[in-house]
Amino acid sequence: MKKQTDHTPWCRDHKGTVYTFEEYFDFMKDFHGYPAPGLIIGGRMVDIALERFPKGTLFDAISETSYCLPDAIQMLTLCTTGNAWLNVVDLGRFALTLYDKHDGTGIRVFLDPGKMKPWQEIMNWFYKLKPKPEQDNQLLREQIKAAGSDIFSVREVQVAPRYLEKRSKGKTTDCPQCGEAFPSNHGTICRGCQGDAPYS
Amino acid sequence: MKKQTDHTPWCRDHKGTVYTFEEYFDFMKDFHGYPAPGLIIGGRMVDIALERFPKGTLFDAISETSYCLPDAIQMLTLCTTGNAWLNVVDLGRFALTLYDKHDGTGIRVFLDPGKMKPWQEIMNWFYKLKPKPEQDNQLLREQIKAAGSDIFSVREVQVAPRYLEKRSKGKTTDCPQCGEAFPSNHGTICRGCQGDAPYS
């Protein structure tokens, strides 16, 4: 990719810190390991949502895909997997929503197939119209940058009440089998000892 | 909490950057929103796993709880929700594993109930022996710092083969109902239109 020398903002975080395309690349490598196209696009999507969201509102987030987009949200807002302000709802749609955690009103930003058509390399990547080795990664990044906000649509949404509830762990007790602590509402022994442990 | 002036390392990241207790507090506030006790502890747990893991190995991570620990992993390694190198397996156990993504050999670090007993305020918090308003947050932080690595146990594990497979999205197509793109293996219409959308 050509060295970016312009100072045009690409995205911002919840505190208002602005990232140029180039600065955001460094941030992506540091957090996600590499500047994935979906994450580049995701940065702009979070920016659009933040821009429309009333300042000072406490918000939670939904990512409708488990690919890339959750990381754009985690990098640019305080909504994370570990604090559960980020909800990944695996619908496989490239869309995110920031919503008021009290009343559920939100802004949904989504990649709009109708608007992507003029950008052939974005189409090649997103719909896998060409095998990955034949895709032109530099052109893809240039098209993502040039397209900017033009490939998204935005709408206001009302998030369902179950996403407004605070999660509760209940009582914690020690498992009589492995001896480790677990939420007692999981059963008499922990889920690991019930056969769900990821080890062989 | 008393101002920390010592330079004792509390944790490090995958690149070897070292954080003191105080520096890690700033990092937690910036990523997670607040310095949650489970996240303070989690930093040390990641540190223990990284220390025992052979340098240069490509690793993935498992968190056995959805609370806090996934964020310690995301903050200190390149394993994230969005790149799927982090797997949250909701067993409700306060344990994490870093594992070789090729052969599945790993290091599991877990909070060990037997070793926590000398630390009354950690017990009060973890088992909710006192209602939250009666817990002493400053004492809790002091005990977490003083306990250091003493409250964990470590063992070598073999991660099950299903955690070594690369995820695959398959073909992407447009939903005839909403018009948005989705993985065609989800059905003839997207999951959002099948009734799984988080909106009302």
XYZ file of C-alpha atoms in Angstrom, chain B residues 32-176:
145
model
C -12.719 -2.160 29.968
C -14.069 1.078 31.455
C -13.027 0.346 35.056
C -10.414 -1.689 36.959
C -12.574 -4.730 37.747
C -11.027 -7.126 40.310
C -11.367 -10.046 37.892
C -9.472 -8.103 35.273
C -6.668 -7.172 37.686
C -6.318 -10.860 38.556
C -6.630 -11.806 34.896
C -3.611 -9.689 33.977
C -1.456 -11.716 36.275
C -2.942 -14.975 34.951
C -2.082 -14.054 31.346
C 1.407 -13.147 32.528
C 1.903 -16.587 34.088
C 0.717 -18.325 30.920
C 2.906 -16.154 28.657
C 5.931 -16.786 30.861
C 5.570 -20.556 30.496
C 4.731 -20.497 26.810
C 7.636 -21.087 24.410
C 8.628 -17.796 22.748
C 7.621 -17.423 19.116
C 4.833 -20.030 19.190
C 1.605 -18.973 17.499
C -1.067 -19.411 20.128
C -4.804 -19.147 20.535
C -6.615 -18.617 23.831
C -9.533 -20.024 25.776
C -11.333 -18.207 28.555
C -13.555 -20.499 30.625
C -15.628 -17.558 31.794
C -17.255 -14.661 29.972
C -16.542 -12.341 32.920
C -13.480 -10.055 32.786
C -10.925 -12.701 31.816
C -11.584 -12.399 28.057
C -10.507 -8.751 28.319
C -7.232 -9.537 30.095
C -6.491 -11.879 27.187
C -7.497 -9.285 24.593
C -5.475 -6.540 26.246
C -2.281 -8.539 26.614
C -2.273 -10.904 23.616
C -3.393 -10.693 19.989
C -6.237 -13.163 20.672
C -9.523 -11.287 20.263
C -13.217 -11.879 19.718
C -13.044 -10.443 16.204
C -10.149 -12.557 14.956
C -11.453 -15.655 16.755
C -8.075 -16.495 18.259
C -9.931 -16.031 21.561
C -12.529 -18.680 22.393
C -14.899 -18.001 25.273
C -16.137 -21.382 26.539
C -18.709 -20.499 29.145
C -17.979 -22.994 31.912
C -18.136 -20.324 34.595
C -14.666 -21.298 35.867
C -12.098 -18.555 36.395
C -9.475 -20.137 34.159
C -7.654 -19.383 30.942
C -5.548 -21.400 28.538
C -3.036 -20.314 25.918
C -2.413 -23.097 23.419
C -0.321 -23.830 20.359
C -2.755 -23.342 17.471
C -1.163 -26.207 15.505
C -0.820 -29.037 18.019
C -3.180 -27.920 20.810
C -0.682 -28.193 23.668
C -1.372 -25.501 26.189
C -0.907 -23.927 29.593
C -4.000 -23.579 31.767
C -3.965 -21.078 34.641
C -6.847 -21.141 37.125
C -7.927 -19.446 40.307
C -7.449 -22.149 42.946
C -10.051 -22.091 45.764
C -7.664 -23.862 48.150
C -5.063 -21.147 47.704
C -7.499 -18.229 48.079
C -8.502 -18.969 51.668
C -5.789 -16.843 53.362
C -7.068 -13.791 51.504
C -10.365 -12.944 53.180
C -11.283 -9.914 51.073
C -10.640 -11.862 47.852
C -12.928 -14.579 49.250
C -15.556 -11.946 50.154
C -15.527 -10.619 46.613
C -15.235 -13.866 44.671
C -17.829 -15.886 46.633
C -19.921 -12.789 47.405
C -19.662 -13.542 51.128
C -20.580 -9.914 51.775
C -22.973 -7.720 49.782
C -21.020 -5.523 47.361
C -21.523 -2.242 49.297
C -19.962 -3.866 52.387
C -16.897 -5.126 50.517
C -13.696 -3.143 51.006
C -12.474 -2.326 47.533
C -9.160 -0.864 48.608
C -8.351 -3.863 50.794
C -9.392 -6.157 47.950
C -6.919 -4.501 45.583
C -4.182 -4.628 48.203
C -4.804 -8.332 48.779
C -4.830 -9.070 45.035
C -1.495 -7.280 44.696
C -0.002 -8.957 47.758
C -1.247 -12.401 46.749
C 0.316 -12.037 43.313
C 0.648 -15.472 41.734
C -0.045 -17.366 44.970
C -3.770 -17.869 44.344
C -3.415 -19.721 41.030
C -2.531 -23.186 39.930
C -1.118 -24.097 36.535
C -1.265 -27.267 34.482
C -0.408 -28.422 31.007
C -3.423 -29.311 28.866
C -4.215 -30.773 25.483
C -6.900 -28.709 23.754
C -9.543 -30.700 21.853
C -9.164 -30.875 18.041
C -12.305 -28.794 17.367
C -10.475 -25.743 18.749
C -7.693 -26.154 16.191
C -9.922 -25.890 13.128
C -9.941 -22.670 11.117
C -13.424 -21.200 10.948
C -14.977 -20.910 7.513
C -17.829 -18.649 6.459
C -18.675 -20.348 3.163
C -20.529 -18.538 0.414
C -22.020 -15.082 0.973
C -25.307 -14.156 -0.684
C -27.967 -11.434 -0.408
C -31.071 -12.121 1.666
C -34.187 -11.986 -0.552
